[in-house]
mmCIF file with all atom_site columns, C-alpha atoms and ligand atoms in Angstrom:
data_model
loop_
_atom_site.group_PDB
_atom_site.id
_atom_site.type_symbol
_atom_site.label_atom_id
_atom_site.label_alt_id
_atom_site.label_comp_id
_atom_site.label_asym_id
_atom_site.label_entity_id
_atom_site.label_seq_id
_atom_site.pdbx_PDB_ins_code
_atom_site.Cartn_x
_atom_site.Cartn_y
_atom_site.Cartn_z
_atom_site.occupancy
_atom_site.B_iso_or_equiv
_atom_site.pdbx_formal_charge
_atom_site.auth_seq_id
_atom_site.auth_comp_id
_atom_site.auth_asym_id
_atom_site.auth_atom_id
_atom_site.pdbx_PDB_model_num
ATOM   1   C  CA  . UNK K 1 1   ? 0.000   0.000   0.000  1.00 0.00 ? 138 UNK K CA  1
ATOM   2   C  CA  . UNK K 1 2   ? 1.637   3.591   -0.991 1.00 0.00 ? 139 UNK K CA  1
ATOM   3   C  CA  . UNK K 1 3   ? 1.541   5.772   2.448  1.00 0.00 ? 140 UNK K CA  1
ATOM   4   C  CA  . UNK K 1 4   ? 1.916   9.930   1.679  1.00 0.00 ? 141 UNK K CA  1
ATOM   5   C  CA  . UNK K 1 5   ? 2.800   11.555  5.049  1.00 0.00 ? 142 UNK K CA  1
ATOM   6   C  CA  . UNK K 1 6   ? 1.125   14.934  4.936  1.00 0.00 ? 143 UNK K CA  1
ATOM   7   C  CA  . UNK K 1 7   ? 1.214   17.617  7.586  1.00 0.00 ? 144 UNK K CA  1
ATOM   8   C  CA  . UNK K 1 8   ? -2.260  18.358  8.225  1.00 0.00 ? 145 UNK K CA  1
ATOM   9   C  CA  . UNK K 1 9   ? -4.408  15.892  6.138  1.00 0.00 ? 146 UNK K CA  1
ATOM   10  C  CA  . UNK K 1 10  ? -6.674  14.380  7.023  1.00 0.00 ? 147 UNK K CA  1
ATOM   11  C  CA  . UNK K 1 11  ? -8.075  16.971  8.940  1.00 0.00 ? 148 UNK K CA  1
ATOM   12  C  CA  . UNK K 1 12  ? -9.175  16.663  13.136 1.00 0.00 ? 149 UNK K CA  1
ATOM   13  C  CA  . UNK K 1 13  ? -8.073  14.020  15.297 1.00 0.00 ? 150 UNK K CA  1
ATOM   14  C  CA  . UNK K 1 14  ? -8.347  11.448  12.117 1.00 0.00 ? 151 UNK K CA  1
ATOM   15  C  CA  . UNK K 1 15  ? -4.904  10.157  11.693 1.00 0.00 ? 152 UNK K CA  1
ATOM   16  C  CA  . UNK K 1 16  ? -5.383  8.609   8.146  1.00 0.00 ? 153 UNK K CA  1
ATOM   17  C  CA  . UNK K 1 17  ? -7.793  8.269   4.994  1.00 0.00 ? 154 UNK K CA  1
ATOM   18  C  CA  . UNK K 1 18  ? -7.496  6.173   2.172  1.00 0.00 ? 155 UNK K CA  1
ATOM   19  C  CA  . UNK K 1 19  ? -8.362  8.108   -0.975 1.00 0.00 ? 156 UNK K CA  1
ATOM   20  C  CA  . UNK K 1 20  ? -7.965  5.498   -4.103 1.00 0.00 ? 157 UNK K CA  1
ATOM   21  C  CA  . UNK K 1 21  ? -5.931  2.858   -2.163 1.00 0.00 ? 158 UNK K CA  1
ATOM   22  C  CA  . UNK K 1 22  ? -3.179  5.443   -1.359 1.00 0.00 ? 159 UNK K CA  1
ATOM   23  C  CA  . UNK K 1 23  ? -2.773  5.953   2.376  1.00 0.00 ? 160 UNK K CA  1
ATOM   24  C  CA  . UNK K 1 24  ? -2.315  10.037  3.594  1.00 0.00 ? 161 UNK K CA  1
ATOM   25  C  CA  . UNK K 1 25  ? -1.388  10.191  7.299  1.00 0.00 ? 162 UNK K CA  1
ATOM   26  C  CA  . UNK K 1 26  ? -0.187  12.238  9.610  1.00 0.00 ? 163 UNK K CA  1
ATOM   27  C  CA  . UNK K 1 27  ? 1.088   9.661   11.791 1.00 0.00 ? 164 UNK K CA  1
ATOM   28  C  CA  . UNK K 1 28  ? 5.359   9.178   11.883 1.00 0.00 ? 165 UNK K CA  1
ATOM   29  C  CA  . UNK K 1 29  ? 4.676   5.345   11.449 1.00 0.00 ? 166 UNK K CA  1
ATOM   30  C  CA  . UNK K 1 30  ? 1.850   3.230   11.061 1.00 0.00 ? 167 UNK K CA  1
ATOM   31  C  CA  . UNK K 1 31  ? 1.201   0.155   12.790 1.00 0.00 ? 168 UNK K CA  1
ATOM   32  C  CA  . UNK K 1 32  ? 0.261   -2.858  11.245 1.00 0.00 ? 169 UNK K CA  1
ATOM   33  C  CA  . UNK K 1 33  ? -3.414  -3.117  12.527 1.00 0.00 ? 170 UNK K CA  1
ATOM   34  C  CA  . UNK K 1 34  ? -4.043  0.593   10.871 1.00 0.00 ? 171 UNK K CA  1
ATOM   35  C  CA  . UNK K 1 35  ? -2.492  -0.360  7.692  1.00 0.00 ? 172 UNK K CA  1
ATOM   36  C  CA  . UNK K 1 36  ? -4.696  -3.768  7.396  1.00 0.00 ? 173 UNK K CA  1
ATOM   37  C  CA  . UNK K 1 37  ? -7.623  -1.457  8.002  1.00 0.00 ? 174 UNK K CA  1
ATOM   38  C  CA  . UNK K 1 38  ? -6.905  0.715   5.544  1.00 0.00 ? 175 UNK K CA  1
ATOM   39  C  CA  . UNK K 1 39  ? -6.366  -2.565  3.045  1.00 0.00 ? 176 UNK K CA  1
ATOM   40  C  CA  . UNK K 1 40  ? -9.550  -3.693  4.017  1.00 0.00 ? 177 UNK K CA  1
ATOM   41  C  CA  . UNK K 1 41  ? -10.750 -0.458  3.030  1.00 0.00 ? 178 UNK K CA  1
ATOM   42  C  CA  . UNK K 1 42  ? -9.066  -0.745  -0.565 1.00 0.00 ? 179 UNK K CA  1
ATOM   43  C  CA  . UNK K 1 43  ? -10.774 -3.943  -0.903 1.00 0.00 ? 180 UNK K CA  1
ATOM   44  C  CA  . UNK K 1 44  ? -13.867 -2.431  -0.363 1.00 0.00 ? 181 UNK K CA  1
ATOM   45  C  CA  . UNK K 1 45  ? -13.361 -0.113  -2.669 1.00 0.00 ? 182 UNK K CA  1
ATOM   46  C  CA  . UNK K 1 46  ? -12.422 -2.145  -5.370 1.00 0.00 ? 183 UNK K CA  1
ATOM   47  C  CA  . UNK K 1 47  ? -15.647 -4.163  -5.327 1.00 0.00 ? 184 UNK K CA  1
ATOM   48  C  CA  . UNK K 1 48  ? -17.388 -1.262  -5.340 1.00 0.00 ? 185 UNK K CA  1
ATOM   49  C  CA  . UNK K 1 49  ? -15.440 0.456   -8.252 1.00 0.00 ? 186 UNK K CA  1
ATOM   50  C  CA  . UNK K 1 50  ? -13.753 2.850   -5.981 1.00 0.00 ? 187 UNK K CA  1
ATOM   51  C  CA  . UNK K 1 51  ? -16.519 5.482   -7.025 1.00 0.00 ? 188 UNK K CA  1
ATOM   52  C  CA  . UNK K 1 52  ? -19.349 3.528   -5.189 1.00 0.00 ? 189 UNK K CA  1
ATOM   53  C  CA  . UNK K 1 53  ? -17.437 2.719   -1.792 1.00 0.00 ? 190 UNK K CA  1
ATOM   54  C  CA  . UNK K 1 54  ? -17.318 6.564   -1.377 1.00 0.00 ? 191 UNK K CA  1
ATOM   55  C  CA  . UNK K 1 55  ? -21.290 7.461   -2.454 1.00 0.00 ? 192 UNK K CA  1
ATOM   56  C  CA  . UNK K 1 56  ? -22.122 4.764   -0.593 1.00 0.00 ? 193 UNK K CA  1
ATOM   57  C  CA  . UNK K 1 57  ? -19.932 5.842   2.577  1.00 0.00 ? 194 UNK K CA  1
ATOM   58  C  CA  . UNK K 1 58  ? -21.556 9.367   2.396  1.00 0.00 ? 195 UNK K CA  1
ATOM   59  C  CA  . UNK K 1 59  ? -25.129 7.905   2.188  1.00 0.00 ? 196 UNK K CA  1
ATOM   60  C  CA  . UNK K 1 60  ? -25.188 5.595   4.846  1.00 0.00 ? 197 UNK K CA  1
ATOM   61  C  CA  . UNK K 1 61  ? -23.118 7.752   7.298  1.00 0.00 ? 198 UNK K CA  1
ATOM   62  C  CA  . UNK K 1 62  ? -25.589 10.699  6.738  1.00 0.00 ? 199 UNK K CA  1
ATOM   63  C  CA  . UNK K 1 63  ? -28.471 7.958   7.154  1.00 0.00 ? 200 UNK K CA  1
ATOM   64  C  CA  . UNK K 1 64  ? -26.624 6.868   10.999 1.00 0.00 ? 201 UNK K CA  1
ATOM   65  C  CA  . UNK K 1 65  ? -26.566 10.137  11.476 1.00 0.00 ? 202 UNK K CA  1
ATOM   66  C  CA  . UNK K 1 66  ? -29.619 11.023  11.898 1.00 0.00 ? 203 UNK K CA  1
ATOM   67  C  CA  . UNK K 1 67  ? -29.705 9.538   15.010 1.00 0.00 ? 204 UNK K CA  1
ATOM   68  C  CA  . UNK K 1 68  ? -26.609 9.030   16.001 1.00 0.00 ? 205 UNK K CA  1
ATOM   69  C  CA  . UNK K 1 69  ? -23.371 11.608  17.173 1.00 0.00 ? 206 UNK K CA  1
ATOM   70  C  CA  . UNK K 1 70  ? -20.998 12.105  14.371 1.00 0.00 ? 207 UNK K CA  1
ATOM   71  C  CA  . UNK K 1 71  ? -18.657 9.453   15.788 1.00 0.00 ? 208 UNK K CA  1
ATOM   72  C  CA  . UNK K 1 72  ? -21.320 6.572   16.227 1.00 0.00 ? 209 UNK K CA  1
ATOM   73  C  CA  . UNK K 1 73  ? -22.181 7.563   12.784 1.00 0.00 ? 210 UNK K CA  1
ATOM   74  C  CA  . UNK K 1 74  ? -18.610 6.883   12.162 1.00 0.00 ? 211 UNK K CA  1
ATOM   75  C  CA  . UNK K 1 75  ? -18.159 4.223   13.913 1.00 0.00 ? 212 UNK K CA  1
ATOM   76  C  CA  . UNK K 1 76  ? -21.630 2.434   12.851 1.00 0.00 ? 213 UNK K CA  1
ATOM   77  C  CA  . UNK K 1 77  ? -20.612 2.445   8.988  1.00 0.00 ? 214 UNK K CA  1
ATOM   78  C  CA  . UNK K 1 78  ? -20.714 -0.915  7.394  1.00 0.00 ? 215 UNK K CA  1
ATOM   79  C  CA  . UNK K 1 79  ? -17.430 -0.665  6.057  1.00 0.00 ? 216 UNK K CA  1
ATOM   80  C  CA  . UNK K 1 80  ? -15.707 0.660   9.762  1.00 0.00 ? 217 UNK K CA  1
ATOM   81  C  CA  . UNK K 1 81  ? -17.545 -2.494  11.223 1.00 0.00 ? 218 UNK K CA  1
ATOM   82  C  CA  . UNK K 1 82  ? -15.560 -4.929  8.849  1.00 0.00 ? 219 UNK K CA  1
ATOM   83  C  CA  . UNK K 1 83  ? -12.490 -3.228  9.196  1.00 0.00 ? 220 UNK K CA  1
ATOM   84  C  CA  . UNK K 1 84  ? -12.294 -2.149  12.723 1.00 0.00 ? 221 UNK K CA  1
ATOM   85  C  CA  . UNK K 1 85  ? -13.333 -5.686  14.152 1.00 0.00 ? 222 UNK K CA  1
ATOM   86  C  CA  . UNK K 1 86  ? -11.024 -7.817  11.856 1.00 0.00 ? 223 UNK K CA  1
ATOM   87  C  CA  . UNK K 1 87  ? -7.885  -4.712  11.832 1.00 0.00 ? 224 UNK K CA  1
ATOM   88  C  CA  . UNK K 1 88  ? -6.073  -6.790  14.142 1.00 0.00 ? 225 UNK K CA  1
ATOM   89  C  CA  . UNK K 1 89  ? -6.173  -10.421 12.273 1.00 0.00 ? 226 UNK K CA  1
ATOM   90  C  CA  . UNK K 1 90  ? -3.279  -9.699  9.567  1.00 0.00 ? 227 UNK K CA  1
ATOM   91  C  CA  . UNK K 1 91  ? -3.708  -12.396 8.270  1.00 0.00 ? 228 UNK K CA  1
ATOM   92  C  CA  . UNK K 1 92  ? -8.131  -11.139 7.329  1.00 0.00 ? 229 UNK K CA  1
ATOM   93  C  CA  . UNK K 1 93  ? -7.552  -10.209 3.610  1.00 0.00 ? 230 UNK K CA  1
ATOM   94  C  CA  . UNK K 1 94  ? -6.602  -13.677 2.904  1.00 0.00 ? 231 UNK K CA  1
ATOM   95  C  CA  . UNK K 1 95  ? -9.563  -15.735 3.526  1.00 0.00 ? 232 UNK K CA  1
ATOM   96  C  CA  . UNK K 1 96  ? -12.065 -12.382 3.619  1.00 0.00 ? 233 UNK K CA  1
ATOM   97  C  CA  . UNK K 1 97  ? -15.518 -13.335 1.395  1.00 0.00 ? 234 UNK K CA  1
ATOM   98  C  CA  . UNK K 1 98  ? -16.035 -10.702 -1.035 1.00 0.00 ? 235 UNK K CA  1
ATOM   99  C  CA  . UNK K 1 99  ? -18.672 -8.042  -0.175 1.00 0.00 ? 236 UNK K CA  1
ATOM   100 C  CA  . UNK K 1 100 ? -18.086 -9.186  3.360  1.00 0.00 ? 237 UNK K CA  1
ATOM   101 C  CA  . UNK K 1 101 ? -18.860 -5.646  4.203  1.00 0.00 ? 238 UNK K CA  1
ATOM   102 C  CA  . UNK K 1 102 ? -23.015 -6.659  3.773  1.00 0.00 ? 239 UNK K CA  1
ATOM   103 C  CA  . UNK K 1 103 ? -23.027 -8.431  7.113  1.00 0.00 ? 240 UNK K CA  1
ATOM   104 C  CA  . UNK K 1 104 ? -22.151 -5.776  8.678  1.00 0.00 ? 241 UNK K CA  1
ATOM   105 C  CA  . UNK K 1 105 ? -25.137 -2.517  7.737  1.00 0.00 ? 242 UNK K CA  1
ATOM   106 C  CA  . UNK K 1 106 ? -27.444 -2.166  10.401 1.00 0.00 ? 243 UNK K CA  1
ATOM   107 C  CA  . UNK K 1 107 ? -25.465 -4.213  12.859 1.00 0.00 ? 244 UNK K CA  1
ATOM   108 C  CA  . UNK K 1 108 ? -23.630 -2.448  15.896 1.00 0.00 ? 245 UNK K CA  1
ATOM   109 C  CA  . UNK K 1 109 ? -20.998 -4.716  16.656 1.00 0.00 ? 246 UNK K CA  1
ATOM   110 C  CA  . UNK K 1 110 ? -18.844 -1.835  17.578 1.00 0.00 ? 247 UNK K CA  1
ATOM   111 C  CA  . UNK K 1 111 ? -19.954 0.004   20.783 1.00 0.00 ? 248 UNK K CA  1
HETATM 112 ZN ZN1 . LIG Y 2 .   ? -11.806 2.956   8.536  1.00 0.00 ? 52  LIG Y ZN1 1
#
């Protein structure tokens, strides 16, 4: 995965976005569970064309938060769900089902 260490970007307390499958971060060095996040972010992404994983990103997080604080909202997005609770099995990307992402809307396996 190509990482860009930026100054400022992304903006807030986020320490790192994945725009395209390119990593920008703030962060001096990245730790392996962020980094397989972020992968399981680019394979998102490519299922969905790249295009789709955003629109579809935006819509559901302005969906959760309707009744939700912006973090929950965050933190309740299908995609966050998949990659936050598998982040920390490296080894995820290898057996992961495609669209594996679809088990996870509506769910709140994150608290
Ligand atoms: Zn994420």
């Amino acid at each position: 995965m190509k990482i860009v260490k930026t100054k400022r970007f992304p903006f807030g307390t986020y320490t790192a976005i994945n725009i395209f499958g390119i990593l920008f971060t703030k962060l001096d060095k990245v730790s392996d569970t962020t980094l397989n996040h972020e992968k399981i972010h680019t394979a998102q992404m490519k299922e969905l064309l790249y295009l789709g994983f955003y629109l579809w990103y935006i819509v559901e997080y302005l969906l959760l938060r309707v009744k939700n604080s912006q973090r929950k909202a965050y933190e309740k997005i299908s995609f966050e769900q998949e990659a936050y609770k598998n982040e920390k099995n490296l080894e995820y990307l290898k057996s992961r089902n495609s669209f594996a992402w679809l088990n996870y809307i509506n769910k709140t396996n994150k608290q």
